XYZ file of C-alpha atoms in Angstrom:
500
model
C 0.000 0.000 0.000
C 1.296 3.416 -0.893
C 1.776 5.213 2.358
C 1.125 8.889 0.701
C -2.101 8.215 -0.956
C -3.010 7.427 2.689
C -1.689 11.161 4.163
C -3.464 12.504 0.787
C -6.736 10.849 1.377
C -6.301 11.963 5.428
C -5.476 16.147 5.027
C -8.400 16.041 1.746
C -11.249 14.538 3.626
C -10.488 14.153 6.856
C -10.229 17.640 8.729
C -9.925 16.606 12.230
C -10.309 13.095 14.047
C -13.566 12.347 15.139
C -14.532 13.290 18.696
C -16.796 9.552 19.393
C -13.894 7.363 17.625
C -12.963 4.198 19.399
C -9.607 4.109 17.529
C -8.440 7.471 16.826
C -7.950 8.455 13.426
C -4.178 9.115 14.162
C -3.353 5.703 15.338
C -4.995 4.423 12.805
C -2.961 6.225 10.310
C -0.078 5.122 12.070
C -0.752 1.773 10.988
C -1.353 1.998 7.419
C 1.908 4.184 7.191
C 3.593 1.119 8.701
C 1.387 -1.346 6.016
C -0.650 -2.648 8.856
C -3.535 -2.968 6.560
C -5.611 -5.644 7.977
C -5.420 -4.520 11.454
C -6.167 -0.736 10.370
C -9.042 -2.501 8.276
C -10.725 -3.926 11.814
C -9.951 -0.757 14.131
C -11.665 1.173 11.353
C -14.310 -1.141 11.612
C -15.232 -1.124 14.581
C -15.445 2.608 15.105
C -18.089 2.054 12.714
C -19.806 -0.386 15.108
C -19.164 1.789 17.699
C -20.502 4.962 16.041
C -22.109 4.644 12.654
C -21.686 8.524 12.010
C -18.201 8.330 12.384
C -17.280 9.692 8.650
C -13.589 9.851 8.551
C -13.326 6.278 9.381
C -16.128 5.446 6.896
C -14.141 7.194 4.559
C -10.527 5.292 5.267
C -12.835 2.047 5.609
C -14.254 1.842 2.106
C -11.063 2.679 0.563
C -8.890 0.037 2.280
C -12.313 -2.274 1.228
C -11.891 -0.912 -2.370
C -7.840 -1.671 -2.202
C -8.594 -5.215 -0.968
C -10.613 -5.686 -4.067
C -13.707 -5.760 -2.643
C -15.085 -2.791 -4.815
C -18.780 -3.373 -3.990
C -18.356 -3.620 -0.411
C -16.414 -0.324 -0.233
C -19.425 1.327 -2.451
C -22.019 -0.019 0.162
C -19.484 1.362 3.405
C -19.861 4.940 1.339
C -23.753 4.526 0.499
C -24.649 3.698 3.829
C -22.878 7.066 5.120
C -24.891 9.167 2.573
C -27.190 11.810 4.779
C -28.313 14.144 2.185
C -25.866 16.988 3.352
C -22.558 18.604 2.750
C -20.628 16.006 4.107
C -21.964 13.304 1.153
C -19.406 15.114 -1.298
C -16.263 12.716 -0.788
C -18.375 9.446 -0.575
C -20.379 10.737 -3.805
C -16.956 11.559 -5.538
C -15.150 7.739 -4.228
C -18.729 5.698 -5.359
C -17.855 7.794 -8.979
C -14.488 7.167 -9.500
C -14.815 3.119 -8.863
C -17.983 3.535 -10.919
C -15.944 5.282 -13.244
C -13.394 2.656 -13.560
C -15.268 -0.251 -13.854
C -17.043 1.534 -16.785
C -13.127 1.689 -18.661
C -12.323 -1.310 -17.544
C -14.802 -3.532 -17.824
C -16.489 -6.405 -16.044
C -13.217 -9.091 -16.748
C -11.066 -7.251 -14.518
C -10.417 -6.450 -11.327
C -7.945 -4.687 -9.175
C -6.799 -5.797 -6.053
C -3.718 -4.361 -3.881
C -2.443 -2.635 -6.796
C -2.504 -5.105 -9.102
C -4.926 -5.594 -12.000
C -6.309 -9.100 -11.808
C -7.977 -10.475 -15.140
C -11.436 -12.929 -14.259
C -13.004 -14.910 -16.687
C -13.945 -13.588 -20.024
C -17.720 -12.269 -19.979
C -19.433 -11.910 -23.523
C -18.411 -8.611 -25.361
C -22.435 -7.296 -25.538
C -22.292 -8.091 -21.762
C -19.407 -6.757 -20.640
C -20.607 -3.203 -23.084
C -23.730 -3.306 -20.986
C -21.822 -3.486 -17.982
C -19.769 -0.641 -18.937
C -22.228 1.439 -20.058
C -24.256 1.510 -16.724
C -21.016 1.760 -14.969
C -20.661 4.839 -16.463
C -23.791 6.078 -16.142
C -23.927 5.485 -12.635
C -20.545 7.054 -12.173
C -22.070 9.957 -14.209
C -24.767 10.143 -11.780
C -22.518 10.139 -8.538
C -20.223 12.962 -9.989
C -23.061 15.140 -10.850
C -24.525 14.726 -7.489
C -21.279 15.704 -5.656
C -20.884 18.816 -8.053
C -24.002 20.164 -7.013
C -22.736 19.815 -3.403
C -19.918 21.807 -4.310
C -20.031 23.456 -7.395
C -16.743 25.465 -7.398
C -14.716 21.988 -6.988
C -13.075 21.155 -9.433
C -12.593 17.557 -9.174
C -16.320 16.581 -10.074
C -16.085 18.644 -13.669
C -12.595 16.939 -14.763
C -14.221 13.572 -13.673
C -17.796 14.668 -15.706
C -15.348 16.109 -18.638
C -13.147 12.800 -18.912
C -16.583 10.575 -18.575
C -17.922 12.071 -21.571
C -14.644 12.687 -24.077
C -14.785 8.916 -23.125
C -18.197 8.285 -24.518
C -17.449 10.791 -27.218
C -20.293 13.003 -25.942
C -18.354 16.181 -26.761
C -21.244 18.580 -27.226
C -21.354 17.575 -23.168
C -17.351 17.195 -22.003
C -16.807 20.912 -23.795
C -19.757 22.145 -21.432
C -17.616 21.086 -18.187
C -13.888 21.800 -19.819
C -15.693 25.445 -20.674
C -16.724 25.711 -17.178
C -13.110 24.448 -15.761
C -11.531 27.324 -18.000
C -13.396 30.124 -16.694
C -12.892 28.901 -12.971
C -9.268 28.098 -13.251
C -8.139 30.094 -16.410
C -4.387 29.240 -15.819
C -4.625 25.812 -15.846
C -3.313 25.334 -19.088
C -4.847 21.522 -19.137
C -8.441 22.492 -19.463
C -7.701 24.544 -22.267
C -6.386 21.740 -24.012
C -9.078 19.316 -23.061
C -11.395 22.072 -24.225
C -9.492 22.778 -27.378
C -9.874 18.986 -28.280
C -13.324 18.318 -27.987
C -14.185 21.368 -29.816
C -11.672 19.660 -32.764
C -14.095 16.290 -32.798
C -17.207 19.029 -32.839
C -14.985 20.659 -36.190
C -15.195 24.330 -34.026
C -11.979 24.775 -35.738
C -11.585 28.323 -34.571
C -12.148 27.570 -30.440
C -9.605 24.925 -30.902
C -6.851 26.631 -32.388
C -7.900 29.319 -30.223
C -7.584 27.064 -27.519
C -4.517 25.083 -28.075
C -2.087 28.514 -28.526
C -3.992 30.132 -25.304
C -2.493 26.663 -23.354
C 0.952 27.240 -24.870
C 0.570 30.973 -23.651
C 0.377 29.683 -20.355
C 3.157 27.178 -20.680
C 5.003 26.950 -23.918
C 6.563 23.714 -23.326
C 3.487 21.844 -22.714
C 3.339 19.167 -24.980
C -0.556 18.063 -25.054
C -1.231 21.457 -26.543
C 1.379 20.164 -29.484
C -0.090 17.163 -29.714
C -3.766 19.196 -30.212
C -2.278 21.791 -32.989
C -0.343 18.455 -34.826
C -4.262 17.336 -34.759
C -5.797 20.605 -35.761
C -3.226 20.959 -38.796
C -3.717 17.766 -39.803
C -7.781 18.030 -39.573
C -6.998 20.924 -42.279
C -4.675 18.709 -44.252
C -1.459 21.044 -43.578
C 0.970 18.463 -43.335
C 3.873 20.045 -42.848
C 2.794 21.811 -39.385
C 1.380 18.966 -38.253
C 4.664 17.098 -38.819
C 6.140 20.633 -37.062
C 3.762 20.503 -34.118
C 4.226 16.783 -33.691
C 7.958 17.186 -32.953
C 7.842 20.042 -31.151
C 4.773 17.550 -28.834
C 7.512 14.542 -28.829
C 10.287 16.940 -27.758
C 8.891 18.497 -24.627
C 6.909 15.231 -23.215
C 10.351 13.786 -22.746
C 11.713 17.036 -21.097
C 11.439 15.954 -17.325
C 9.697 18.529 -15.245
C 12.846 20.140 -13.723
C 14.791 20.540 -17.090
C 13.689 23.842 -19.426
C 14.617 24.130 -23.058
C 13.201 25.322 -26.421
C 12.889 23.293 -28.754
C 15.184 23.718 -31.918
C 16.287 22.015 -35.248
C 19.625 21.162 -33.337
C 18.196 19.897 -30.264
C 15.830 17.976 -32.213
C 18.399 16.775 -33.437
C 20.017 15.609 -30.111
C 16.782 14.201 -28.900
C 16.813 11.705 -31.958
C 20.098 10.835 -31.748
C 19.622 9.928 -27.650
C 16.680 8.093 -28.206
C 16.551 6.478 -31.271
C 20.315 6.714 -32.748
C 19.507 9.883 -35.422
C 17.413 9.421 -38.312
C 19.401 6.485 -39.721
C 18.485 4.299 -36.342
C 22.019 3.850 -35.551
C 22.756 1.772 -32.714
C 26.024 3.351 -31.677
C 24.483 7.151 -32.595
C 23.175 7.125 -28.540
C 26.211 6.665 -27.125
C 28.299 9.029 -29.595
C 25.799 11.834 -28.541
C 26.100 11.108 -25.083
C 29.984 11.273 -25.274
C 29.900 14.619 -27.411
C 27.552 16.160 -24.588
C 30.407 14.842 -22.330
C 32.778 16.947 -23.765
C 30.251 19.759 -24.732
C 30.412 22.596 -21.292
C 27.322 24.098 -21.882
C 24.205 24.577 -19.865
C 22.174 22.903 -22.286
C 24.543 19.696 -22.813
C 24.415 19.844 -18.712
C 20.276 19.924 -19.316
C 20.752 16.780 -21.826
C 22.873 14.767 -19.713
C 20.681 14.957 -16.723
C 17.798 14.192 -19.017
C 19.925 11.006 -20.543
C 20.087 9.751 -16.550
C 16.802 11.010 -15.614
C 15.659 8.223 -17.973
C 18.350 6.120 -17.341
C 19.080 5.653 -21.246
C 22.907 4.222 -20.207
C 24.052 2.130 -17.922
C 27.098 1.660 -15.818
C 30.411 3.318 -16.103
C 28.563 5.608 -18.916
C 25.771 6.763 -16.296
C 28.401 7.106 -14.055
C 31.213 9.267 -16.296
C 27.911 11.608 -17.122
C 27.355 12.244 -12.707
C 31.014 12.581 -12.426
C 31.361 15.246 -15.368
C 28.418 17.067 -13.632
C 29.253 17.265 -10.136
C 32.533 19.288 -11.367
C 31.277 21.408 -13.633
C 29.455 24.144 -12.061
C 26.633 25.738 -9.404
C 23.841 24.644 -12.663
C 25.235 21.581 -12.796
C 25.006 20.754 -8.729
C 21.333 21.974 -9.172
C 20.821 19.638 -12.009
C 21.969 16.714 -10.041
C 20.268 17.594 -7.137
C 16.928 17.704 -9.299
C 18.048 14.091 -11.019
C 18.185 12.310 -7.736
C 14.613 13.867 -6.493
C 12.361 13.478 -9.435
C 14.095 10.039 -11.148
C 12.785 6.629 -10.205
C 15.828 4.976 -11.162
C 17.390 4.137 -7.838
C 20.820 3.033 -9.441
C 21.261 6.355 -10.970
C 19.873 7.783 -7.490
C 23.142 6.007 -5.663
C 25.224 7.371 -8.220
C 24.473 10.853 -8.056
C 25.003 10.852 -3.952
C 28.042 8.879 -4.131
C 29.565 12.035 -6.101
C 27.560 14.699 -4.224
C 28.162 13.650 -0.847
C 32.363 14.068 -2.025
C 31.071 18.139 -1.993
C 28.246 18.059 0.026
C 26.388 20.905 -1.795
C 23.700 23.089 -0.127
C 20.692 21.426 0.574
C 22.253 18.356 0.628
C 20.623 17.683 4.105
C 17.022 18.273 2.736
C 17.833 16.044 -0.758
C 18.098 13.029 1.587
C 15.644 13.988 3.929
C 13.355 13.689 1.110
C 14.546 10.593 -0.491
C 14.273 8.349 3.131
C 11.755 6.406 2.078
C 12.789 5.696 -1.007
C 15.733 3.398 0.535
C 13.333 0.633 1.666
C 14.602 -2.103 -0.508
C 15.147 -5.633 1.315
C 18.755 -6.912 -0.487
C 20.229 -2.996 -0.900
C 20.566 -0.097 -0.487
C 21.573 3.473 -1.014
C 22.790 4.681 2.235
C 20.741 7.642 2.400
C 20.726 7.177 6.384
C 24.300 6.457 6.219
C 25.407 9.892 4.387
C 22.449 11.246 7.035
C 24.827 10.421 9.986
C 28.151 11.334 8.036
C 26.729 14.873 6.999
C 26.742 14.993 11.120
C 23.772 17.664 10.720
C 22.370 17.778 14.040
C 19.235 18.550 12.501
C 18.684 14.687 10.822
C 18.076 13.723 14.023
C 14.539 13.897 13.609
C 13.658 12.176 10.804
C 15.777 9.674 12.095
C 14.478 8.731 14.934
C 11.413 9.271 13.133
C 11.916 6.534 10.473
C 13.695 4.341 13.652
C 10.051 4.310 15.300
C 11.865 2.419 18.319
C 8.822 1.122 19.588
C 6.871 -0.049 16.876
C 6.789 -3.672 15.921
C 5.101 -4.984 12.413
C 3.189 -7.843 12.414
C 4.629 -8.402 8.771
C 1.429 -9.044 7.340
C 2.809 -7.501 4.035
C 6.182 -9.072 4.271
C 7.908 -5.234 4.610
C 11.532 -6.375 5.444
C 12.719 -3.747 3.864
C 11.243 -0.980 6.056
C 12.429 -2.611 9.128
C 15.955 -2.562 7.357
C 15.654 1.507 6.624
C 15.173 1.525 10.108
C 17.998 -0.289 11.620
C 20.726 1.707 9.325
C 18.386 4.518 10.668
C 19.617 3.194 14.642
C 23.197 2.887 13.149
C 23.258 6.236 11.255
C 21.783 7.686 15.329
C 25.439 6.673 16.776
C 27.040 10.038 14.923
C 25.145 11.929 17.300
C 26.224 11.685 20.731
C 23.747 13.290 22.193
C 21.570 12.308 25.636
C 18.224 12.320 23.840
C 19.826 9.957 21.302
C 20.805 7.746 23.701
C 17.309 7.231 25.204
C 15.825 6.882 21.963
C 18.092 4.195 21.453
C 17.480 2.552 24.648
C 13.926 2.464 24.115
C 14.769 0.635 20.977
C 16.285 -2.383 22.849
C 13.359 -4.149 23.911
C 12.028 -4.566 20.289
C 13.590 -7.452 18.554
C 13.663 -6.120 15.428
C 15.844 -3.181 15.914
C 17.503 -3.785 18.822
C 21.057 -5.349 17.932
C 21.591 -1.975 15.978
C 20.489 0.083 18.928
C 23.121 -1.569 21.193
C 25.618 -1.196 18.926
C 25.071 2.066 18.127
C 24.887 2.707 21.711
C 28.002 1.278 21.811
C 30.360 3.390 20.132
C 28.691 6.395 21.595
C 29.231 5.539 24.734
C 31.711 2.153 24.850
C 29.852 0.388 27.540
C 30.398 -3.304 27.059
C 26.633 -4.010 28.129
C 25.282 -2.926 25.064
C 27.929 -5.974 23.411
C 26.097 -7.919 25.146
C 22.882 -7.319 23.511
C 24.072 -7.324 20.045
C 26.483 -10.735 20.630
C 22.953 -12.585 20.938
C 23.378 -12.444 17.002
C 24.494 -15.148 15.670
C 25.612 -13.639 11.843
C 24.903 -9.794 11.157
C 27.113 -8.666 8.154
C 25.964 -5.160 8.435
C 26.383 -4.534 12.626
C 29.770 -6.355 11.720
C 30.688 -3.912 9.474
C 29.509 -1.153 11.476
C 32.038 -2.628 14.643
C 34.665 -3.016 12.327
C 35.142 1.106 12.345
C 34.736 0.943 15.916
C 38.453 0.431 17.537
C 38.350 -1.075 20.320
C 39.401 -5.226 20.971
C 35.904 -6.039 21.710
C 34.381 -4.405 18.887
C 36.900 -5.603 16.699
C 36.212 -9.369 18.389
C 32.750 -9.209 17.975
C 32.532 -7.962 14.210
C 34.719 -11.147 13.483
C 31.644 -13.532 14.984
C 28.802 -11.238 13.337
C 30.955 -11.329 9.840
């Protein structure tokens, strides 16, 4: 389970716990951030059985119902809650968007904990049926919780979406209309407006449409797209062909790189991603070394985009990082923008191996924000590790905050990786010799899962050969092994040998 969509869902819907909950709202929260879904699922529960008003655990209840897979259930949890005021909005807008799912998807498959399952094939006219009332229905909900709030916008994107899908255009340009006059710098709506007036043939409100988005943000690439379809529509060829590069060029512009599109870097952009116009297979990597010797700020912009992607590999991902970190203040920025937005956690490790050798500003705050990313079970990418060797005082915090010293997991989802981020989190603690540290850490040593790397952190803060004792009761424990190994002293030296 995705720990933010559960903060998300919380601050959106629910404003405050509720006063009559058995199970506060907070604790429950708690829980899900830690993956305890099934016991979160029965707390929430039976506040409901407790008190059947209690909304913000209705809400939490039918969605943890819904990620189960148990769609139907988590639409009768919402229904049930309906009371014909204000508060009916969010249940109105959930019951929609599974409504509004089912009616894309179909009756043959399901999703369940993430993952789409596919059921048994149902007859195509069935399964169109199905779809068809799914989507009225989901019509239905959505229009009911705009006319609870009609300055939202989430209802009118959901309405406008619905009926581009059904190709009811003369309807979706209604609510896109609407969208653009209540948020007239979103520069989305104007697109979405501009294209269903293009299946209508309003030729004039889509152009008209299209250049106002690129007004608002000239590298947005779904206005592109919509002027490569309005040229072609009018059979100019060549702009569409203009319009469809210009599309293709800034869609694969990640969100913190800016440039303008050009003949030349085109040009580039071909070569990276498909070897040039004559498909070579080498053309890729003779780019990428030209940009290499290239000291510009847009061969910096190209490189980070080439790792962004991760489009090479190995010592030619890691030549590009090295290049960077040396060339500049742009290029530091650059980096520190790869490592945040890029899902690649290879070319994550890479880019803090080289920035933590000049520890730029911010550098605190880069891996404050990418702690939970370092959650794997088999590696890692020491983002505690260069936490504790930054010797910040202030990542104590988040820390001790990811350490949780108390908490144990029932393991219900098999999370060995988060208890891992949280013992380098108890050895990362030991560069701060501090006396709320050392509590923290003591608290730590009467949960099994975290409390070998508590003593031995508590170790080489304070060398008291009792907290040996606790970690010895390992029998093989590569990583506390290491960790003793820097620690000189003849019993920490002794006792790494046994763990190793």
């Amino acid at each position: 389970m995705n720990k933010a969509f559960f903060w998300i869902f919380f601050l959106l819907f629910c404003f405050g716990s509720s006063a009559y909950a058995q199970h506060p709202i907070d604790n429950i929260v708690e829980l899900l951030n830690h993956r305890e879904l099934t016991t979160a699922k029965k707390l929430l529960s039976e506040n409901l059985v407790h008190n059947a008003e209690d909304m913000d655990s209705r809400l939490l209840l039918g969605s943890l119902t819904d990620y189960f897979g148990d769609s139907e259930d988590a639409i009768k949890i919402w229904s049930e809650g309906l009371r014909n005021t204000e508060d009916d909005y969010p249940f109105y807008l959930n019951i929609g968007e599974i409504r509004f799912r089912q009616g894309i998807k179909g009756m043959n498959v399901k999703f369940r904990k993430g993952k789409v399952e596919l059921l048994n094939q149902a007859d195509s006219a069935k399964d169109a049926d199905y779809k068809f009332s799914m989507l009225k229905l989901a019509s239905e909900a959505f229009e009911k919780a705009h006319i609870l709030h009609p300055y939202e916008d989430e209802p009118l994107i959901h309405l406008g979406k619905l009926h581009d899908h059904l190709k009811n255009y003369d309807k979706s340009m209604v609510f896109w209309a609407k969208l653009t006059e209540m948020y007239p710098s979103h520069e989305e709506y104007w697109v979405r407006l501009g294209n269903a007036a293009l299946n209508l043939h309003h030729y004039d409100k889509a152009i008209f449409s299209f250049n106002h988005a690129l007004e608002l943000n000239p590298n947005y690439s779904p206005a592109y797209d919509g002027l490569s379809d309005y040229w072609l529509a009018l059979g100019n060829i060549e702009q569409a062909e203009l319009a469809t590069q210009q599309g293709a060029f800034y869609n694969w512009l990640p969100s913190f790189c800016e440039m303008e599109y050009s003949k030349e870097n085109y040009r580039i952009y071909e070569l990276i991603n498909f070897g040039g116009e004559k498909m070579d297979s080498k053309g890729k990597e003779k780019a990428v070394r030209s940009l290499l010797q290239d000291k510009s700020p847009t061969s910096t912009k190209f490189l980070a985009t080439v790792c962004y992607y991760h489009e090479v590999h190995g010592e030619l991902e890691k030549a590009i990082v090295r290049e960077l970190v040396k060339r500049d203040k742009f290029s530091l920025y650059m980096l520190i923008a790869l490592a945040r937005h890029t899902e690649y956690l290879c070319t994550i490790d890479h880019v803090l191996k080289e920035l933590m050798q000049v520890r730029p500003a911010g550098m605190l705050d880069l891996l404050v924000e990418l702690l939970e990313k370092d959650q794997l079970e088999e590696e890692t990418i020491r983002i505690a590790e260069y936490m504790g060797e930054l010797g910040n005082e202030q990542a104590v915090l988040p820390l001790i905050d990811l350490l949780n010293p108390t908490f144990q997991s029932s393991l219900e989802n098999g999370h060995l990786g988060e208890i891992k981020a949280r013992q380098r989190a108890a050895l990362a603690l030991a560069n701060f010799p501090n006396a709320y540290v050392i509590k923290t850490l003591e608290s730590g040593l009467g949960n099994p899962e975290i409390s070998a790397y508590c003593a031995a952190s508590l170790y080489k803060i304070t060398l008291d050969e009792k907290y040996l004792k606790v970690v010895a009761l390992k029998r093989k424990e590569p990583t506390i092994a290491f960790f003793l190994k820097k620690i000189e002293t003849k019993e920490a030296q002794k006792l790494a040998k046994k763990l190793d």
